[in-house]
XYZ file of C-alpha atoms in Angstrom:
638
model
C 53.089 144.282 96.309
C 56.615 143.427 95.063
C 57.879 145.194 91.999
C 58.505 143.463 88.667
C 62.249 143.827 89.094
C 62.195 142.287 92.553
C 60.073 139.419 91.253
C 62.597 138.859 88.483
C 65.391 138.881 91.057
C 63.595 136.175 92.978
C 63.595 133.988 89.848
C 67.373 134.157 89.566
C 69.546 131.393 90.955
C 69.648 132.059 94.718
C 72.895 132.932 96.445
C 73.940 131.082 99.555
C 72.972 134.121 101.625
C 69.446 134.134 100.177
C 69.203 130.390 100.801
C 70.257 130.926 104.402
C 67.659 133.683 104.859
C 64.914 131.478 103.434
C 65.865 128.550 105.614
C 65.974 130.731 108.695
C 62.500 132.120 107.990
C 61.122 128.682 107.178
C 62.689 127.129 110.249
C 61.086 129.835 112.418
C 57.677 129.127 110.906
C 58.048 125.375 111.227
C 59.182 125.650 114.823
C 55.811 127.255 115.585
C 53.771 124.717 113.675
C 55.544 121.418 114.185
C 55.619 119.430 117.388
C 59.326 119.081 118.396
C 58.788 115.354 118.696
C 57.496 115.092 115.157
C 59.102 115.565 111.765
C 58.599 117.689 108.695
C 59.813 117.795 105.152
C 60.044 120.458 102.519
C 60.176 120.467 98.757
C 63.155 121.692 96.777
C 63.517 125.344 95.871
C 64.650 126.600 92.500
C 68.208 125.284 91.910
C 68.300 124.016 95.494
C 67.655 120.440 96.556
C 67.309 119.973 100.280
C 66.018 117.579 102.894
C 65.194 119.120 106.272
C 65.337 116.597 109.049
C 63.939 116.871 112.571
C 65.094 113.808 114.541
C 63.305 113.224 117.814
C 64.982 114.882 120.775
C 67.788 116.394 118.678
C 68.600 119.784 117.269
C 67.063 120.391 113.847
C 69.430 119.636 110.968
C 69.274 120.651 107.346
C 70.688 118.879 104.306
C 71.035 120.622 100.962
C 72.494 119.719 97.617
C 73.379 122.985 95.876
C 73.463 122.719 92.098
C 73.852 125.904 90.074
C 74.549 124.116 86.810
C 78.304 124.363 87.264
C 78.935 122.852 90.676
C 77.277 120.362 92.982
C 77.938 120.793 96.682
C 76.504 119.067 99.720
C 75.916 121.258 102.779
C 74.026 121.104 106.044
C 73.478 123.562 108.818
C 76.799 122.635 110.390
C 78.873 124.006 107.513
C 76.545 126.531 105.867
C 78.137 129.436 107.739
C 81.600 128.486 106.464
C 80.305 128.339 102.900
C 78.708 131.764 103.227
C 82.015 133.194 104.437
C 83.825 131.533 101.534
C 81.366 132.997 99.037
C 81.782 136.474 100.545
C 85.580 136.149 100.392
C 85.419 135.134 96.728
C 83.219 138.139 95.953
C 85.681 140.463 97.720
C 88.616 139.029 95.798
C 86.805 139.354 92.465
C 86.005 143.020 93.192
C 89.576 143.855 94.223
C 91.013 142.054 91.151
C 88.535 142.761 88.366
C 90.935 142.747 85.455
C 91.237 139.572 83.392
C 92.854 138.930 80.072
C 90.821 137.760 77.053
C 92.455 134.326 77.378
C 91.440 134.096 81.045
C 87.899 135.189 80.212
C 87.668 132.531 77.505
C 88.797 129.736 79.849
C 86.510 130.927 82.650
C 83.604 131.028 80.249
C 84.328 127.535 79.025
C 84.593 126.287 82.610
C 81.093 127.586 83.232
C 79.753 125.109 80.699
C 82.292 122.417 81.531
C 83.490 122.985 85.078
C 86.842 121.293 84.508
C 88.448 122.199 81.226
C 91.880 120.927 80.186
C 92.836 124.251 78.621
C 93.362 125.956 81.980
C 94.478 123.063 84.163
C 96.318 120.296 82.345
C 99.516 120.698 80.406
C 99.607 119.372 76.869
C 102.017 116.525 77.698
C 99.112 114.580 79.228
C 97.718 114.052 75.743
C 101.076 112.735 74.591
C 100.308 109.694 76.739
C 96.842 109.232 75.274
C 96.632 105.950 73.301
C 95.679 105.917 69.635
C 92.050 105.123 68.927
C 92.713 101.483 67.975
C 94.537 100.694 71.230
C 92.079 102.770 73.272
C 89.121 100.795 71.917
C 90.895 97.519 72.676
C 91.577 98.635 76.243
C 87.972 99.748 76.675
C 86.774 96.311 75.509
C 89.213 94.656 77.935
C 87.921 96.843 80.772
C 84.334 95.789 80.049
C 85.362 92.129 80.016
C 87.859 91.871 82.901
C 87.312 94.871 85.164
C 83.663 95.932 85.068
C 82.229 92.552 86.219
C 84.154 92.773 89.519
C 84.337 96.577 89.813
C 80.761 97.650 89.126
C 81.082 101.420 89.361
C 80.131 102.468 85.837
C 76.812 102.062 84.028
C 78.149 100.688 80.765
C 75.157 101.462 78.466
C 75.274 105.195 79.243
C 79.021 105.722 79.684
C 80.064 103.891 76.528
C 79.088 106.668 74.111
C 80.993 109.237 76.194
C 84.064 106.979 76.309
C 84.071 106.471 72.553
C 83.593 110.206 71.927
C 86.592 110.907 74.162
C 88.662 108.262 72.390
C 87.947 109.869 69.026
C 88.745 113.415 70.203
C 90.277 113.525 73.703
C 91.318 117.193 73.505
C 87.707 118.272 73.120
C 86.507 116.326 76.163
C 86.309 117.836 79.628
C 88.931 117.059 82.217
C 86.858 114.547 84.193
C 86.067 112.453 81.132
C 89.696 112.421 80.028
C 90.646 111.282 83.531
C 88.018 108.535 83.493
C 89.286 107.120 80.202
C 92.879 107.163 81.498
C 91.681 105.284 84.604
C 89.980 102.754 82.326
C 93.203 102.270 80.347
C 95.260 101.968 83.557
C 92.859 99.291 84.824
C 92.845 97.403 81.532
C 96.645 97.334 81.285
C 96.780 96.193 84.911
C 94.723 93.118 84.038
C 97.117 92.204 81.218
C 99.558 90.943 83.816
C 96.957 88.460 85.058
C 95.198 87.218 81.924
C 96.037 85.841 78.488
C 94.165 88.442 76.444
C 96.358 89.196 73.382
C 96.851 92.938 72.860
C 99.793 94.423 70.987
C 101.148 97.249 73.120
C 103.271 100.032 71.601
C 105.724 99.826 74.546
C 106.298 97.530 77.489
C 103.405 97.123 79.889
C 105.338 98.678 82.790
C 106.112 101.796 80.742
C 102.490 102.157 79.680
C 101.381 101.906 83.303
C 103.814 104.658 84.279
C 102.531 106.888 81.471
C 98.894 106.424 82.445
C 99.712 106.883 86.122
C 101.536 110.140 85.394
C 98.554 111.395 83.407
C 96.098 110.454 86.166
C 98.211 112.103 88.856
C 98.181 115.328 86.865
C 94.515 115.149 85.895
C 93.056 114.232 89.271
C 95.333 115.802 91.854
C 94.795 119.397 90.772
C 93.119 122.306 92.504
C 90.043 122.376 90.290
C 89.185 118.745 90.992
C 89.692 119.344 94.708
C 87.409 122.390 94.644
C 84.839 121.174 92.113
C 84.592 117.375 92.211
C 81.992 115.630 90.100
C 80.816 112.048 89.774
C 82.953 111.344 86.710
C 86.159 112.517 88.385
C 85.352 110.484 91.494
C 84.671 107.391 89.388
C 88.099 107.867 87.815
C 89.702 108.207 91.249
C 87.932 105.080 92.523
C 89.027 102.947 89.556
C 92.568 104.318 89.748
C 92.845 103.725 93.512
C 91.520 100.167 93.250
C 93.953 99.182 90.522
C 96.855 101.022 92.146
C 96.628 98.487 94.967
C 97.716 95.790 92.519
C 101.051 97.571 92.157
C 101.458 99.171 95.587
C 100.529 97.738 98.985
C 101.838 100.770 100.833
C 100.102 103.797 102.204
C 99.693 105.690 98.930
C 96.536 103.955 97.731
C 94.990 104.164 101.198
C 95.630 107.927 101.362
C 94.219 108.393 97.864
C 91.070 106.521 98.823
C 90.698 108.740 101.888
C 90.941 111.786 99.645
C 88.264 110.345 97.349
C 85.994 109.714 100.328
C 86.281 113.320 101.481
C 85.572 114.625 97.987
C 82.590 112.274 97.736
C 81.217 113.572 101.014
C 81.582 117.138 99.730
C 78.917 116.400 97.096
C 76.723 114.335 99.414
C 77.576 110.898 98.057
C 77.236 109.468 101.554
C 73.532 110.380 101.596
C 70.671 108.683 99.779
C 70.031 110.623 96.589
C 66.290 110.169 97.004
C 66.328 112.304 100.158
C 68.153 114.982 98.171
C 65.526 114.862 95.404
C 67.843 113.346 92.799
C 66.554 111.143 90.007
C 66.317 107.380 90.609
C 69.099 106.741 88.089
C 71.508 109.298 89.592
C 70.764 108.002 93.079
C 71.622 104.444 92.065
C 74.895 105.389 90.352
C 75.953 107.436 93.378
C 75.248 104.475 95.668
C 77.462 102.205 93.563
C 80.388 104.604 93.873
C 79.960 105.341 97.579
C 79.702 101.701 98.622
C 82.763 100.836 96.550
C 84.718 103.469 98.479
C 83.417 101.908 101.701
C 84.641 98.485 100.613
C 88.093 99.871 99.845
C 88.255 101.631 103.201
C 87.194 98.487 105.068
C 90.631 97.063 104.305
C 92.436 99.748 106.353
C 92.693 97.868 109.687
C 94.428 94.828 108.218
C 96.340 96.592 105.427
C 97.513 99.682 107.281
C 96.922 99.163 110.987
C 94.436 102.053 111.130
C 90.811 102.308 112.154
C 88.233 102.853 109.425
C 87.932 106.273 107.818
C 84.163 105.894 107.429
C 81.371 103.793 108.836
C 80.935 100.873 106.455
C 77.981 99.741 108.534
C 75.895 102.827 107.788
C 72.493 101.200 108.151
C 70.786 104.429 107.127
C 72.044 104.088 103.570
C 70.758 101.258 101.425
C 72.914 99.135 99.162
C 72.623 99.404 95.368
C 69.932 97.231 93.824
C 70.689 93.731 92.605
C 69.847 94.512 88.969
C 71.483 94.393 85.547
C 72.612 97.553 83.792
C 69.875 97.247 81.178
C 67.268 97.668 83.926
C 68.470 101.216 84.596
C 68.256 104.264 82.320
C 68.633 108.022 82.929
C 65.003 109.056 82.347
C 63.415 106.385 84.504
C 60.767 107.645 86.927
C 61.158 104.883 89.475
C 63.639 102.142 90.263
C 63.008 98.571 89.064
C 62.096 95.743 91.408
C 65.248 94.120 92.726
C 66.082 90.747 91.205
C 66.409 87.529 93.182
C 69.262 85.584 91.661
C 72.444 86.401 89.830
C 72.832 89.778 88.098
C 75.676 92.021 86.939
C 75.658 93.678 90.379
C 75.754 90.471 92.411
C 79.537 90.135 92.653
C 79.849 93.680 93.961
C 77.023 93.135 96.462
C 78.500 89.868 97.767
C 81.842 91.626 98.175
C 80.089 94.399 100.110
C 78.211 91.880 102.256
C 81.482 90.251 103.306
C 82.920 93.623 104.352
C 79.803 94.559 106.306
C 79.994 91.196 108.066
C 83.726 91.167 108.699
C 83.996 94.471 110.549
C 81.374 93.850 113.259
C 82.501 90.244 113.729
C 86.127 91.234 114.301
C 85.066 94.409 116.075
C 88.534 95.883 116.651
C 87.091 99.179 117.794
C 84.750 97.876 120.476
C 86.851 95.082 121.947
C 90.432 96.115 122.654
C 91.210 93.884 125.647
C 90.967 90.205 126.456
C 88.497 91.014 129.243
C 86.011 92.435 126.718
C 85.891 89.557 124.253
C 82.678 89.343 122.196
C 80.309 86.431 122.297
C 82.240 84.061 120.042
C 79.463 81.506 119.706
C 76.969 84.166 118.642
C 79.374 85.616 116.095
C 80.081 82.215 114.595
C 76.354 81.748 114.259
C 76.088 85.122 112.488
C 78.737 84.009 110.000
C 76.808 80.813 109.243
C 73.523 82.659 108.858
C 75.000 85.293 106.525
C 76.617 82.592 104.412
C 73.261 80.877 103.922
C 71.576 84.233 103.218
C 74.075 85.232 100.526
C 73.930 81.841 98.839
C 70.136 81.937 98.813
C 69.644 85.575 97.757
C 71.924 85.317 94.747
C 70.890 81.742 93.902
C 74.484 80.560 93.793
C 73.618 76.866 93.615
C 71.210 77.438 90.728
C 73.455 79.504 88.473
C 76.118 78.338 86.044
C 77.783 81.746 85.887
C 81.512 81.347 86.540
C 81.621 84.726 88.251
C 79.127 83.444 90.829
C 81.535 80.676 91.817
C 84.345 83.217 92.069
C 82.177 85.482 94.216
C 81.372 82.709 96.665
C 85.012 81.681 96.868
C 85.783 85.325 97.632
C 83.119 85.321 100.360
C 84.429 81.994 101.684
C 87.935 83.451 101.967
C 86.599 86.365 104.032
C 84.630 83.925 106.170
C 87.723 81.800 106.835
C 89.607 84.891 107.949
C 86.852 85.647 110.443
C 86.813 82.069 111.708
C 90.581 82.150 112.192
C 90.531 85.436 114.108
C 87.657 84.321 116.345
C 89.472 81.069 117.125
C 92.637 83.001 117.953
C 90.660 85.213 120.322
C 89.205 82.150 122.021
C 92.660 80.643 122.485
C 94.044 83.902 123.878
C 91.158 84.180 126.304
C 91.613 80.572 127.388
C 95.342 81.073 127.831
C 94.772 84.193 129.946
C 92.390 82.260 132.191
C 94.258 78.948 132.470
C 97.895 79.948 132.016
C 100.381 79.099 129.268
C 99.606 76.294 126.856
C 101.864 73.282 126.817
C 101.507 72.193 123.192
C 103.188 73.471 120.010
C 101.715 76.425 118.151
C 101.393 74.389 114.968
C 98.978 72.019 116.731
C 96.583 74.802 117.673
C 93.239 74.978 115.831
C 94.003 78.623 114.974
C 97.094 77.515 113.023
C 95.044 75.138 110.874
C 92.379 77.808 110.264
C 95.063 80.326 109.271
C 96.438 77.809 106.778
C 92.914 77.203 105.462
C 92.525 80.942 104.915
C 95.833 81.145 103.052
C 94.843 78.226 100.857
C 91.456 79.774 100.033
C 93.086 83.076 99.113
C 95.744 81.413 96.966
C 93.046 79.562 95.058
C 91.749 82.917 93.825
C 95.146 84.295 92.806
C 97.008 81.219 91.570
C 94.385 78.715 90.448
C 92.262 78.592 87.303
C 89.052 79.610 89.024
C 89.392 83.383 88.683
C 90.359 83.483 85.010
C 90.751 87.108 83.887
C 89.786 88.552 87.269
C 92.852 87.429 89.225
C 94.172 90.988 89.231
C 91.558 91.980 91.830
C 92.405 89.208 94.275
C 96.097 90.066 94.316
C 95.010 93.111 96.340
C 93.524 90.864 99.043
C 96.722 89.588 100.648
C 95.753 87.690 103.852
C 98.196 89.608 106.053
C 96.801 88.329 109.360
C 96.945 84.674 108.398
C 100.359 84.963 106.748
C 101.942 86.739 109.726
C 100.407 84.291 112.194
C 101.551 81.213 110.274
C 105.083 82.626 110.196
C 104.924 83.300 113.933
C 103.902 79.692 114.612
C 106.563 78.328 112.272
C 109.186 80.384 114.084
C 108.290 78.720 117.376
C 107.676 75.259 115.878
C 109.479 75.135 112.521
C 109.349 71.370 112.022
C 106.789 68.642 112.423
C 104.085 66.720 110.584
C 101.810 69.752 110.219
C 104.406 72.215 108.927
C 104.987 70.991 105.373
C 101.668 72.352 104.141
C 102.264 75.648 105.948
C 105.696 76.191 104.392
C 104.292 75.475 100.924
C 101.450 77.966 101.475
C 103.851 80.652 102.699
C 105.961 80.240 99.568
C 102.853 80.522 97.381
C 101.559 83.568 99.233
C 104.714 85.641 98.785
C 105.012 87.571 95.513
C 107.318 86.105 92.912
C 109.886 88.864 93.430
C 109.950 87.994 97.135
C 110.464 84.252 96.730
C 112.531 82.211 99.162
C 115.725 83.075 97.300
C 115.234 86.832 97.821
C 116.648 88.687 100.802
C 114.993 92.105 100.532
C 111.876 93.851 99.313
C 111.604 96.448 96.572
C 111.463 99.998 97.858
C 109.174 101.206 95.083
C 106.301 98.807 95.321
C 105.073 96.827 98.279
C 106.054 99.017 101.210
C 106.929 98.169 104.771
C 104.208 95.605 105.288
C 106.153 93.214 103.078
C 109.418 94.263 104.754
C 108.019 93.126 108.083
C 106.755 89.849 106.654
C 110.099 89.223 104.959
C 111.725 89.686 108.365
C 109.281 87.238 109.924
C 109.963 84.710 107.208
C 113.729 85.070 107.617
C 113.379 84.391 111.326
C 111.178 81.372 110.686
C 113.735 80.033 108.205
C 116.535 80.645 110.687
C 114.617 78.674 113.309
C 114.057 75.892 110.797
C 117.728 75.643 109.916
C 118.654 75.812 113.604
C 116.327 72.893 114.299
C 117.805 70.962 111.373
C 121.279 71.643 112.674
C 120.379 70.507 116.199
C 118.751 67.325 114.941
C 121.775 66.547 112.782
C 124.189 67.043 115.671
C 122.144 64.757 117.884
C 122.192 62.055 115.227
C 125.795 62.475 114.291
C 128.484 60.269 115.807
C 131.277 62.328 114.303
C 132.682 65.380 116.065
C 132.851 68.432 113.857
C 133.888 72.012 114.511
C 131.381 74.819 114.779
C 132.802 76.291 111.567
C 132.161 73.040 109.723
C 128.621 72.957 111.089
C 127.706 76.336 109.707
C 129.522 75.721 106.439
C 127.293 72.733 105.817
C 124.093 74.229 107.098
C 122.566 74.686 103.667
C 123.369 71.064 102.731
C 121.769 69.290 105.697
C 119.824 66.252 104.653
C 116.126 66.975 105.185
C 114.200 64.916 107.680
C 110.523 64.009 107.452
C 108.415 67.065 108.208
C 111.444 69.362 108.237
C 112.908 69.829 104.765
C 115.925 72.127 104.490
C 115.567 75.461 102.732
C 118.931 75.887 101.040
C 118.133 79.366 99.703
C 118.540 80.858 103.178
C 122.249 81.339 102.638
C 123.270 84.897 101.817
C 125.724 85.888 99.121
C 128.721 85.613 101.434
C 127.765 82.070 102.443
C 126.608 82.864 105.978
C 123.321 81.568 107.255
C 120.589 84.119 106.895
C 119.361 85.203 110.303
C 121.840 82.983 112.195
C 122.241 85.746 114.792
C 118.491 85.589 115.351
C 118.434 81.916 116.369
C 116.680 81.888 119.765
C 117.108 79.791 122.824
C 114.664 76.951 123.069
C 112.527 78.807 125.626
C 112.698 82.231 123.975
C 109.623 83.693 122.308
C 110.655 84.816 118.845
C 108.308 87.705 118.441
C 108.726 89.288 121.849
C 111.822 91.187 120.748
C 110.761 92.203 117.251
C 110.918 95.923 116.520
C 108.118 96.933 114.172
C 108.470 100.651 114.804
C 109.934 101.275 111.353
C 106.660 102.611 110.005
C 105.333 104.565 112.970
C 101.851 103.038 112.653
C 100.154 102.068 115.923
C 99.010 98.519 116.467
C 95.392 97.556 116.242
C 94.311 94.837 118.698
C 94.020 92.308 115.855
C 97.650 92.786 114.816
C 98.624 92.559 118.469
C 96.794 89.239 118.674
C 98.522 87.901 115.567
C 102.048 88.964 116.490
C 102.124 88.934 120.296
C 99.214 86.661 121.199
C 97.387 89.403 123.064
C 94.299 91.528 122.540
C 95.692 94.313 124.719
C 96.606 97.549 122.949
C 99.835 97.737 124.876
C 102.554 100.252 124.101
C 103.678 98.749 120.816
C 104.365 101.240 118.101
C 103.954 100.465 114.494
C 104.127 97.478 112.288
C 103.059 98.159 108.783
C 103.159 100.845 106.161
């Protein structure tokens, strides 16, 4: 019979070693009782939430969500041993260094109740950037109006009281909550550049963004957050990373999202909370955050030239429910029935649907050569079926909600990108079978579809449809379509079908990279824009070369070569081939005149995109070189 003291010990929060011992004993018992082809489950122990899993024909695996009141950590039997060794090492260090000052003891004690406390981690200058309560409340209201509808990570009814409490006394809030409010302010100020909402800022918008960014970098990229992530901190990281893409198209935001994904996995966000015995409400909020990270990561192939960090097609994990916020509350015992029609979650779900459709349709991982092309007809049919499904499920035709129209335009833009890439694959396959084509690039169906995709994307960023949500769509630059259109214009710069393409290219480039600009900022858009600026310069050089040739052929006067180039920017435009006079550099020479090719030279065959050291994906190879082979090309985008 166990003693009273031993019984009391058993009631204490179990250590990882005790958990391991229990699991080992239980696994031994179950192995005797359970058919290896069957399955078994077990209830949660005190302070331990776990989900044993016995898949057929596989080694038994264990999933646990350890929660001792201070930390939440996801483990399974593949990393339990490492965690036990870490715990033992921590114990050894604490024994060898037992002395702590009263100040250290106070901060450690406070961290026990609030695992991330500003007093021990964040310097006081962070709070110098904190907005006054009046501005903070305005920015919170702007976030709810312009950010939350298209970035449905937070549950507004429950988070609002915590946000307001932090606004009123930020120094008393824990680190994660301070970080979340800074992320909210960063997002709200980001939208001010894309809407007409009147807010009096104490300093220029760009300065405020730098202040909030500096605070977030210090709050989120610290050791404690890395070691002890929680949902609030990860929500802050997700909002920050999403909005950072508005200002930076380089690798920074992609790396930050990868870090957030790894932290999320460390607390089991990639698993269904129900299987870890979490409450229905917590499970739903975790799903919102995880799937948003998946959506962000799905952009990696086109934006960065890399394969996906995670599997966005994880069929084992359900999507969040199509419900409004007021249908969820913390103490609910079961989830509500999912709505059919438009809800506050519908935009997010349609966005997720497009990502889950896009990746298998393009299938860059599975099909890397022209001899392994997918069934194009079947994939086009999938696109049509998913389009009908989305329209029907969210009752797009029956709703008057403006956001529903924006969501479908967003889905349509993704669909057009898929249609363009599938058409390009078909043309490449046909060319490989039948030999070179004998008609201009600008007459190919793929060129028209690429232009259609550009036009659909521009409608979201430049038209009146998106209203205060344009900020989000500036992060969806159609790199594939833009690069391909420039490639085609380089080979066929003039003709009846090029006027629309040139106008779309000008619209697609950021204002600071307009046709009268020769270089790209080093601090913002990264090498992907550098490459596209180079492509555009070459296309413009080809256009001016064609104008020059046509003028010479029409001219009856003999002029010197020097006179020809001196007048290049003043050539009278011909139908379908208007001159672009801004292609003259400061010293009066024609931009890219040394790049003018022979009539039978392929422009893109000699381009060096190795400046970023990023390997090609097959899709970029198709866009730039007209091939689905991986080849030996090195790098294109940053």
